Coordinates of C-alpha atoms in Angstrom, one line a residue:
Chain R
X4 CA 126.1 75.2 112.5
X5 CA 122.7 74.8 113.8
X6 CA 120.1 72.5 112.3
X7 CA 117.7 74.6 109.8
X8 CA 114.4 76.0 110.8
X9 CA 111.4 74.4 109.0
X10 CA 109.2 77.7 108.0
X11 CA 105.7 77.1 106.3
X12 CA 103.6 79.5 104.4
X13 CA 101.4 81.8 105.2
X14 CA 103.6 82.9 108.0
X15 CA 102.3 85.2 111.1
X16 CA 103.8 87.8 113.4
X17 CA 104.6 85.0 115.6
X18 CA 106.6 82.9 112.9
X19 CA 108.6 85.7 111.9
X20 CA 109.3 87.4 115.4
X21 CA 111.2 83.9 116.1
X22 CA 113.6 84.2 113.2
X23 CA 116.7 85.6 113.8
X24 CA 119.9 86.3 111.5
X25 CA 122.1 83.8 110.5
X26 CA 119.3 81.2 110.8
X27 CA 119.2 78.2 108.6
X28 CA 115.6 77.8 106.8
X29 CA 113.9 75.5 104.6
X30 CA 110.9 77.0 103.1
X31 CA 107.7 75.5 102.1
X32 CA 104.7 76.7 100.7
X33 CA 103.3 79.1 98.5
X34 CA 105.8 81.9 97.3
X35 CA 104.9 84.8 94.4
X36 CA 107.4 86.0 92.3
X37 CA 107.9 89.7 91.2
X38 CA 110.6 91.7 90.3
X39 CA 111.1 95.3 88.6
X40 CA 108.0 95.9 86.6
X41 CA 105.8 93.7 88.8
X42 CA 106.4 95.8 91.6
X43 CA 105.8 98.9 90.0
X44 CA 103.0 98.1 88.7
X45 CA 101.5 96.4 92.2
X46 CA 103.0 100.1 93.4
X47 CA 100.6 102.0 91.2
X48 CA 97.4 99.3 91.6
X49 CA 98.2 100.0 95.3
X50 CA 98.5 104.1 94.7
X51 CA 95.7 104.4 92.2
X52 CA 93.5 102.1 95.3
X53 CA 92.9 99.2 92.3
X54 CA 92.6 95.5 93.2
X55 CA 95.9 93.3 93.6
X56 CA 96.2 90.4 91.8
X57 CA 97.4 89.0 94.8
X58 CA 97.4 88.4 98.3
X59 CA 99.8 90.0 100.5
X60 CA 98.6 89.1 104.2
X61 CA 101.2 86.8 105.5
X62 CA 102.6 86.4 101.9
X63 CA 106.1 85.7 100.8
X64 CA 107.7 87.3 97.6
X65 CA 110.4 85.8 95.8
X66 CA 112.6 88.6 93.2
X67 CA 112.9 86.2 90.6
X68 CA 112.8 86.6 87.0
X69 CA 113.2 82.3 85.9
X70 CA 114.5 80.8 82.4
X71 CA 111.6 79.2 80.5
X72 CA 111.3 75.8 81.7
X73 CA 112.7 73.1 79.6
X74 CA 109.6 70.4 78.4
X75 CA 108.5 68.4 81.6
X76 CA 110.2 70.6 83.7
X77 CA 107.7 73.4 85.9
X78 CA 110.3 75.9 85.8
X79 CA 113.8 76.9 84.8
X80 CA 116.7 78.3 86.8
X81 CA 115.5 80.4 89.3
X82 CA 117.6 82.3 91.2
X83 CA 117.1 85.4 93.4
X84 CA 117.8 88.2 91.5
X85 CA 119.3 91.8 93.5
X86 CA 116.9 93.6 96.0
X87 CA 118.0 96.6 96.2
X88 CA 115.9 97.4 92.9
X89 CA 112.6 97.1 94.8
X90 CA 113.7 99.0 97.9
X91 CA 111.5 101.9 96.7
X92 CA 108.4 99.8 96.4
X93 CA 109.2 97.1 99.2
X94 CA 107.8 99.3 102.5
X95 CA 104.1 99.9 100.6
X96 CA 103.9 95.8 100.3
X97 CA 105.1 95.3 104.0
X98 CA 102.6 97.6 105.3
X99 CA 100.3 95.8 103.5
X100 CA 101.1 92.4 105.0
X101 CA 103.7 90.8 103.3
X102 CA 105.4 88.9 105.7
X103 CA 108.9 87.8 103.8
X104 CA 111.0 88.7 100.5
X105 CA 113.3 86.1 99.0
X106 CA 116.6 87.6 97.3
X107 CA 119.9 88.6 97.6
X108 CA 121.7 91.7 98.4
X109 CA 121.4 94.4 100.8
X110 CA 118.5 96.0 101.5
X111 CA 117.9 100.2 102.3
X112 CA 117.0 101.9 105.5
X113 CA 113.0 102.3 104.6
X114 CA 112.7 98.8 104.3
X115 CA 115.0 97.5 106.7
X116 CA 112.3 100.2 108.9
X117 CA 109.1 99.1 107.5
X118 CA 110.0 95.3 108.5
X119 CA 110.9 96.1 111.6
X120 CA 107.4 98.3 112.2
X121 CA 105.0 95.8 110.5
X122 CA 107.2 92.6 111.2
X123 CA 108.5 91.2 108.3
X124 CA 111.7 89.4 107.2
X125 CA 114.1 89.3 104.5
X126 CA 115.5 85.5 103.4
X127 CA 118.7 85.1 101.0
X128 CA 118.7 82.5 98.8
X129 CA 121.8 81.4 97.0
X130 CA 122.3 84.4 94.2
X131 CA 123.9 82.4 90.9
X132 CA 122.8 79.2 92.1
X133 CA 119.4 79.4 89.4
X134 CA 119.6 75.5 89.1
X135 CA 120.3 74.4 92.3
X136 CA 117.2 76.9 93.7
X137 CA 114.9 75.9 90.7
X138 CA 114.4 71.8 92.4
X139 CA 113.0 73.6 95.8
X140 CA 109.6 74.4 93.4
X141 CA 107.2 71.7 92.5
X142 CA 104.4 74.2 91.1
X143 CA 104.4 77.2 88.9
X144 CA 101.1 78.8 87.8
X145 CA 100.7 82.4 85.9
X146 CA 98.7 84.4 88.3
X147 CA 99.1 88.1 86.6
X148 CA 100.9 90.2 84.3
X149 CA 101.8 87.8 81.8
X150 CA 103.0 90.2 78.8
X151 CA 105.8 90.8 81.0
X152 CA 107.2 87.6 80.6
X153 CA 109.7 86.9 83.0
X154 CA 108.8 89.4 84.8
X155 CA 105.4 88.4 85.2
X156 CA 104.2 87.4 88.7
X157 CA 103.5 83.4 89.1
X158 CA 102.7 81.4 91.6
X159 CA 105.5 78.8 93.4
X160 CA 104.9 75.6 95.5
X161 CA 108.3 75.2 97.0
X162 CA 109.5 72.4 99.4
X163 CA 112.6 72.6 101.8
X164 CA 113.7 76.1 99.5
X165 CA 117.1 76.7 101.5
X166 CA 117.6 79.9 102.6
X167 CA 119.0 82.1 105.2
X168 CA 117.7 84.6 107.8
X169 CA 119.4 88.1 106.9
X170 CA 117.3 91.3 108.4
X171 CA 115.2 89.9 111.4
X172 CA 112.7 92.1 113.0
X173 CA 114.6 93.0 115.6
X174 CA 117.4 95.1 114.1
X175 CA 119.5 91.9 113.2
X176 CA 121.5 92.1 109.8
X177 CA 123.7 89.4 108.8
X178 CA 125.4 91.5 105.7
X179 CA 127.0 94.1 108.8
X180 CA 127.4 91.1 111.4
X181 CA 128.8 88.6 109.1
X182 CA 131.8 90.8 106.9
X183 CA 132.1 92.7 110.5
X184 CA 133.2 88.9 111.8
X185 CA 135.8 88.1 108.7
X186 CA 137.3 91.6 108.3
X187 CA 141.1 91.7 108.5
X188 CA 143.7 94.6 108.6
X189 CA 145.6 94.4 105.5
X190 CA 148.6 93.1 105.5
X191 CA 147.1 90.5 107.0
X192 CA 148.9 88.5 109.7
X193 CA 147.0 85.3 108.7
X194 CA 149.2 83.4 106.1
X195 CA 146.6 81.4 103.9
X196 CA 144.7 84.3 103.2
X197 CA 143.2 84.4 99.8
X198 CA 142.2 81.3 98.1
X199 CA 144.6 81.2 94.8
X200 CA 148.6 80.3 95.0
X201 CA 150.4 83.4 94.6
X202 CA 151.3 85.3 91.5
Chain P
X22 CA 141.5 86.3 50.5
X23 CA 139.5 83.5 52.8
X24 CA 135.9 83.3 52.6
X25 CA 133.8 82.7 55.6
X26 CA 130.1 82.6 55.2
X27 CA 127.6 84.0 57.9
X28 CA 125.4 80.8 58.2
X29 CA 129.2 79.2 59.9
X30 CA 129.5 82.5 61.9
X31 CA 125.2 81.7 62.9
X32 CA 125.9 78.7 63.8
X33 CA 129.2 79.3 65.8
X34 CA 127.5 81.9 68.3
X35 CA 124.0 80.0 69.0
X36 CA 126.1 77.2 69.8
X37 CA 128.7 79.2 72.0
X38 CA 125.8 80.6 73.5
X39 CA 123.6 77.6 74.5
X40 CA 126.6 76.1 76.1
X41 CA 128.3 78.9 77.9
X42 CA 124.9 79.5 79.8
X43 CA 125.0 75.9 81.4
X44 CA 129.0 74.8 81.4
X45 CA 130.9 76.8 84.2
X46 CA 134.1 76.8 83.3
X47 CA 136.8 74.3 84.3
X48 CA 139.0 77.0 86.1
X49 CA 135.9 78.9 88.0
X50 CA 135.5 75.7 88.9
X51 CA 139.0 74.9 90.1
X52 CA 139.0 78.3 91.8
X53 CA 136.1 77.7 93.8
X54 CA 137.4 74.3 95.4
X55 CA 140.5 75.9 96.4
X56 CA 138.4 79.2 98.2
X57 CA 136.0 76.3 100.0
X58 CA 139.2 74.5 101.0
X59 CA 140.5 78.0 103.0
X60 CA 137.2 79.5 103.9
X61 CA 137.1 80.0 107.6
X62 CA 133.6 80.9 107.1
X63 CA 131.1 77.8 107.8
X64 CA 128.3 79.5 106.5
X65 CA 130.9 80.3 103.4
X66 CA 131.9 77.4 102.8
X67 CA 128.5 75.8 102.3
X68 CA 128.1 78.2 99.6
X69 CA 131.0 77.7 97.9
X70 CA 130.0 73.9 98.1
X71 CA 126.2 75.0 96.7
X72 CA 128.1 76.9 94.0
X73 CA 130.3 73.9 93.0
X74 CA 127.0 71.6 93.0
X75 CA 125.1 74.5 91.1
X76 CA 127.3 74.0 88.3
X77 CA 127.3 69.8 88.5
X78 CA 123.2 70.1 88.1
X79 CA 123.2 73.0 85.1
X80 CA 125.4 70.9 83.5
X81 CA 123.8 67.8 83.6
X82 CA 120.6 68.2 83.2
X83 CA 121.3 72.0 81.0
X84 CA 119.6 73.9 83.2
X85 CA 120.9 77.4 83.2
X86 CA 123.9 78.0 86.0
X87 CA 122.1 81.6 86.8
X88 CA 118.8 82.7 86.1
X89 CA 120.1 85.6 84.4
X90 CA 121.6 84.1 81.4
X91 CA 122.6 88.1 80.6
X92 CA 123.2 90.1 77.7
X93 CA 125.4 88.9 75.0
X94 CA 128.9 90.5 74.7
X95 CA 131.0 89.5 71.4
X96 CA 134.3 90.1 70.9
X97 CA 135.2 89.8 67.5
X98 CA 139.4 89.3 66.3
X99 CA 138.9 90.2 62.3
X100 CA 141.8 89.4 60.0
X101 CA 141.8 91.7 57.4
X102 CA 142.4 88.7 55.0
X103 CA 138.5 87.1 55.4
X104 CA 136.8 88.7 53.2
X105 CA 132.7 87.6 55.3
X106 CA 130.3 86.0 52.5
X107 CA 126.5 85.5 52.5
X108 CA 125.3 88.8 54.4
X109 CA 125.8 90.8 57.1
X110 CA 128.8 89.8 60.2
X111 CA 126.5 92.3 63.0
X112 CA 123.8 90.5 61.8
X113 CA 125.1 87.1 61.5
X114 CA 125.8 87.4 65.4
X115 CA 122.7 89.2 66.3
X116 CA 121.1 85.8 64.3
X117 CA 123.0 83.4 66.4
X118 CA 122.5 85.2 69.9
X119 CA 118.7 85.1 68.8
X120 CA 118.8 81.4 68.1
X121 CA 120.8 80.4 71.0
X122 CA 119.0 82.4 73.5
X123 CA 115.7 80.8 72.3
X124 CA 116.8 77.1 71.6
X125 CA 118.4 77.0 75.0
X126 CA 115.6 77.9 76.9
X127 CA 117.6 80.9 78.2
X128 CA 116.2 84.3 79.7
X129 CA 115.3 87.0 77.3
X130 CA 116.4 89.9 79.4
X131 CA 117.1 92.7 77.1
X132 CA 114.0 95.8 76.3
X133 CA 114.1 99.2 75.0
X134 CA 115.9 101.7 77.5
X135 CA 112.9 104.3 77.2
X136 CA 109.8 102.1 77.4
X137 CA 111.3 99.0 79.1
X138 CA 109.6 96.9 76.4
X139 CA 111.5 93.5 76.1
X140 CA 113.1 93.2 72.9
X141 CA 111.6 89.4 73.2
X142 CA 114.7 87.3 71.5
X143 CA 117.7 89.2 74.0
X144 CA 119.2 90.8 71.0
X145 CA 120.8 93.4 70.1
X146 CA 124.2 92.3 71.2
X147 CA 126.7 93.8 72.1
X148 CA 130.0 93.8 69.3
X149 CA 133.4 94.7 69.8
X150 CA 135.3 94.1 66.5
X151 CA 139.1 94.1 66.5
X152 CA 140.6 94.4 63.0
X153 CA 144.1 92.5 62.7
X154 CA 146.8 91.4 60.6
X155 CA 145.9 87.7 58.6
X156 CA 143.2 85.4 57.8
X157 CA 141.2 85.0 61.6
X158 CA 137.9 84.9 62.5
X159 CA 137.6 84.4 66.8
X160 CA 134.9 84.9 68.2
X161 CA 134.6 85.1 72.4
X162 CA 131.0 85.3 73.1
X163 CA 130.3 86.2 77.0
X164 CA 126.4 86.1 78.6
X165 CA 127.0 89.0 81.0
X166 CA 124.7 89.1 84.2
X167 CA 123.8 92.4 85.4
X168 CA 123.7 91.8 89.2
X169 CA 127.4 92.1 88.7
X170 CA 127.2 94.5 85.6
X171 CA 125.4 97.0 87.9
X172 CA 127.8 97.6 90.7
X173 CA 130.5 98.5 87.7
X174 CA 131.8 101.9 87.9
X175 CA 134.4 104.2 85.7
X176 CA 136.0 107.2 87.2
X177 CA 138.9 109.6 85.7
X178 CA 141.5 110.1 88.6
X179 CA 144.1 112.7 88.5
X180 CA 147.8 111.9 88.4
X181 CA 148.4 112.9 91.7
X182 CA 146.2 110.2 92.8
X183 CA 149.2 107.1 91.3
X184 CA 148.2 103.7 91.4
X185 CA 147.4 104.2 95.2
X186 CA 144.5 105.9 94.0
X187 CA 143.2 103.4 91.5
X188 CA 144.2 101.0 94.0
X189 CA 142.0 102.5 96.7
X190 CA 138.7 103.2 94.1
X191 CA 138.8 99.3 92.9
X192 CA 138.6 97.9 96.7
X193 CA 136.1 100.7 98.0
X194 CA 134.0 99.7 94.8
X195 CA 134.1 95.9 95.7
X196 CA 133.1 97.0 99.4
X197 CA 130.6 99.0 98.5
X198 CA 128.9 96.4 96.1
X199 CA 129.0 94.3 99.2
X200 CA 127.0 91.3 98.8
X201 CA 125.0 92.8 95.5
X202 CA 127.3 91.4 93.0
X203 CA 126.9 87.4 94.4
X204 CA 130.5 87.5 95.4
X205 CA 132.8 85.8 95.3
X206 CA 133.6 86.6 91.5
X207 CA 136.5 88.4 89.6
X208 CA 137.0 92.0 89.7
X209 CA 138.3 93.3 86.0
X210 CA 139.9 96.3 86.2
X211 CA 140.9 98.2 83.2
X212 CA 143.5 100.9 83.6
X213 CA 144.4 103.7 81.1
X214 CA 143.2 104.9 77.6
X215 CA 140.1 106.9 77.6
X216 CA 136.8 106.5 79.6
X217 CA 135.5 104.3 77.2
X218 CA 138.5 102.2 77.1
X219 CA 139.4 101.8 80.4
X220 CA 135.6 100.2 80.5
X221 CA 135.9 98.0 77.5
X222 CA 139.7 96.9 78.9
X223 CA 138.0 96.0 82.1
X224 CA 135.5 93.5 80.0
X225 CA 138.5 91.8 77.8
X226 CA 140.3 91.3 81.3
X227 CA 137.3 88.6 82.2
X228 CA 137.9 87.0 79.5
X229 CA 141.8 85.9 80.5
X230 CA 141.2 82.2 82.3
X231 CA 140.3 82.3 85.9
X232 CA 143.6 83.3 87.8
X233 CA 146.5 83.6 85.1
X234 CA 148.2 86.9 86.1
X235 CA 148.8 89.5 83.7
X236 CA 151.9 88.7 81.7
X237 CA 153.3 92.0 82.7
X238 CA 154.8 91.1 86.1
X239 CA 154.4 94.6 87.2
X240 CA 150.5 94.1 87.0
X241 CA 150.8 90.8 88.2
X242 CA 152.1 91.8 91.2
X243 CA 149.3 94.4 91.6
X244 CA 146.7 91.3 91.1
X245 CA 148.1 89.9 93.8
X246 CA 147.7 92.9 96.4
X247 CA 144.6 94.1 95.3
X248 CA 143.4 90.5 95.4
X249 CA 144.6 89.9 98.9
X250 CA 143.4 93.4 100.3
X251 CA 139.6 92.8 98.8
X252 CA 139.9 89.7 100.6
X253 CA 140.2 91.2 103.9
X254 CA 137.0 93.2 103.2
X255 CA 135.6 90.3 105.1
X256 CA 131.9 89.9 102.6
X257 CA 132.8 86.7 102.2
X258 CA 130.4 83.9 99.9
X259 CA 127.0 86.1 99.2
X260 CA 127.9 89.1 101.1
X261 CA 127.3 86.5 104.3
X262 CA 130.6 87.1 105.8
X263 CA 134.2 85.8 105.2
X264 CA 137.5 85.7 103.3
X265 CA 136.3 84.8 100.0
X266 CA 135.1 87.8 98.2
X267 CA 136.9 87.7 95.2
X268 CA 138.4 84.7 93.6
X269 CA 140.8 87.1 90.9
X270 CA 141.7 90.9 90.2
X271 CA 142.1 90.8 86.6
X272 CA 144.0 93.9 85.0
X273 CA 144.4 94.9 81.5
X274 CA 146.7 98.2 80.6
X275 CA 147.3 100.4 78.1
X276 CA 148.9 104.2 77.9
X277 CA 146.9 106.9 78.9
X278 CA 147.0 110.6 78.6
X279 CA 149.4 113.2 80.7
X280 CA 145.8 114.3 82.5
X281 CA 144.2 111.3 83.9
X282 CA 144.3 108.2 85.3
X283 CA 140.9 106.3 83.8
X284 CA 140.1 103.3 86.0
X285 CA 137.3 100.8 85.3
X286 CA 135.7 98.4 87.6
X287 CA 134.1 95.5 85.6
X288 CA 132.7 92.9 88.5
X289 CA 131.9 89.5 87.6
X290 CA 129.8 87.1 89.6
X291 CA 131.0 83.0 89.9
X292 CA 128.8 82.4 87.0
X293 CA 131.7 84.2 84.5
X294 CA 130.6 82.5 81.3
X295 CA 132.5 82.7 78.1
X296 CA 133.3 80.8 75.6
X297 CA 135.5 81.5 72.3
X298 CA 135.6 79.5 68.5
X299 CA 138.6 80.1 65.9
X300 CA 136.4 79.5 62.6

């Protein structure tokens, strides 16, 4: 495997145009959480042509909802929760600016279009790895929506966050070239196969 | 007659639930070092290794292992010889989950269906209570994560469709999921009854230790296949690509009717955390 690819935020066309699937990253930077509710309410700020509570040129979204943070701790576990929920709101965002989404699972055909039109990226971090993900962010600071609790949208410094190139903006998709790569006939003719003894 | 009081059964399920939601199990564990030790897949195997190291940090330092610390299932096995003293059992779990959700610094994830408010202490759970024979009181408390909980299904085949059929809708489910579900996990299947059933045999089936077949050989053997045949799907660790996708088919049984063939698809991510108390 190749070395990873240091990315830092705010990133450009330029920065993103370079990525391609299957890349190795390590982000650092500033990244804003939202997931569900956050995005439907940005939706209908964005519809209703109200003021965002955040920026969005060059921005990079994380779908996480964290665990309260323990005392001295800045946050909890904070994994990437599934994206597929904010396919319907993703494409208004990208056209907007937003240059990256942090998650895990495979995105629809609208976004998968709308980051390939306004050049934008889509980075999996490790889903059930909430502790492992949480030591990439030094920094977490409320920046709207706090009644919805987790939900709400905050503010991440992250350093080195691992994570890995899935939908590039050039038609690249590491969910259809990576299974494509493994899939086997069944019965297979390889012998160590599954990774339990048998039955 | 043997007398349990509710402040016991409190205390049992807070405590059951603050340390499900940081200890991975031993065998998810064990299961994960043997898929990392056969995983073709570089980029595969580096999760499986991030997964493993995941669980060495949550534990440690009792940090959640996912995010998600889910909704609490509770499966309750009710002698018909304890007679429960001091209030309410429902509520005595509801009190626990409430508890251990808060003193554990773990997500409150559950709201109202209509208005999406959050509930704000993850309760109600949800209780399955099994009357039996003697003096018992288990309880096996799960955390469920709905990344996986969403990509379950139920569907009511027709006899003609035989286990082929149920067979066929358990792989396509797991393909479809793709990499939604943060494989690889364990697929619980339930098989039979009614549609309600089938789903709630599906959920008992996660609760069987990571990789013990069925004691049935018959279903052990169809483990095994479907095992090995969701394994060639080729997902891999995260939907990333390779051969790990699931680490277990888990199937529970019963009779059904002469109509149908009810099949239920409960998918469980790595982060399968249960834990159980005799009181």
């Amino acid at each position: 495997m190749d070395a990873p690819v240091r990315l830092q935020t705010p990133l450009d066309n330029a920065a993103v145009e370079a990525l391609r699937s299957g890349q190795r990253i390590l982000l650092s930077g500033i990244v804003y959480t939202a997931r569900d509710a956050a995005h439907k309410r940005l939706v209908a700020a964005i519809e209703a042509g109200d003021p965002l509570p955040l920026p969005l040129e060059g921005q990079v979204i994380y779908y996480v909802g964290p665990t309260p943070p323990r005392p001295g701790h800045v946050i909890g576990a904070a994994g990437p929760t599934t994206s597929y929920r904010m396919d319907p709101y993703a494409p208004a965002l990208i056209a907007r600016g937003l240059k990256a989404m942090i998650s895990k699972g495979a995105r629809g055909s609208a976004v998968k279009e709308a980051m390939r039109t306004f050049k934008a990226v889509y980075l999996a971090a490790i889903g059930g790895a909430g502790a492992l993900m949480a030591r990439s962010v030094r920094a977490a600071e409320m920046v709207a929506y706090p009644d919805l609790g987790t939900e709400a949208i905050r503010r991440l410094v992250v350093a080195d966050m691992p994570l890995i190139v899935v939908n590039d903006v050039h038609g690249g998709d590491l969910y259809v070239e990576g299974s494509a790569a493994y899939r086997l006939p069944f019965p297979s003719p390889e012998k160590r196969l599954t990774s339990l003894p048998p039955v | 007659m043997r007398t349990i009081e509710t402040v016991k059964i409190v205390e049992t399920v807070r405590d059951l639930v603050m340390r499900a939601a940081v200890e991975l199990g031993d065998d998810v564990l064990a299961a994960l070092a043997r898929a990392k030790a056969v995983e073709p897949s570089p980029t595969g195997a580096e999760i499986l290794e991030r997964l493993i190291e995941n669980a060495a940090i949550a534990r440690h330092e009792r940090i959640p292992i996912c995010q998600d610390t889910g909704m609490a299932v509770v499966f309750v096995t009710l002698g018909q010889e304890v007679h429960i003293a001091g209030g309410s059992l429902k509520e005595a779990i509801h009190e626990g989950v409430r508890r251990g959700y808060a003193d554990g610094y773990l997500r409150m994830s559950v709201c109202d269906p209509l208005t999406r408010r959050n509930t704000g202490d993850n309760t109600p759970a949800v209780i399955h209570i099994d009357l039996v024979q003697g003096a018992e009181l288990r309880l096996d408390v799960a955390l469920k994560g709905f990344g996986s909980e969403n990509m379950s299904r139920v569907t009511m085949l027709p006899p003609s469709a035989g286990i082929e059929g149920a067979r066929d809708f358990v792989v396509e489910r797991v393909a479809e999921a793709g990499p939604n579900p943060c494989p690889p996990g364990i697929v619980g299947v339930g098989l039979g009854g009614t549609m309600e059933m089938a789903a709630i045999l599906a959920k008992k089936a996660l609760l069987r230790p990571l990789g013990a077949s069925h004691p049935d050989p018959r279903i052990g053997r169809l483990e095994t296949e479907w095992r090995e045949r969701i394994n060639c799907l080729g997902i891999g660790p995260q939907g990333l690509g390779g051969r790990t996708t699931c680490l277990a088919v888990h199937i529970d049984a019963m009779p059904t009717h002469i109509a149908s063939i009810p099949v239920a698809v409960n998918i469980q991510c790595h982060a399968s955390r249960h834990l159980s108390a005799d009181l």
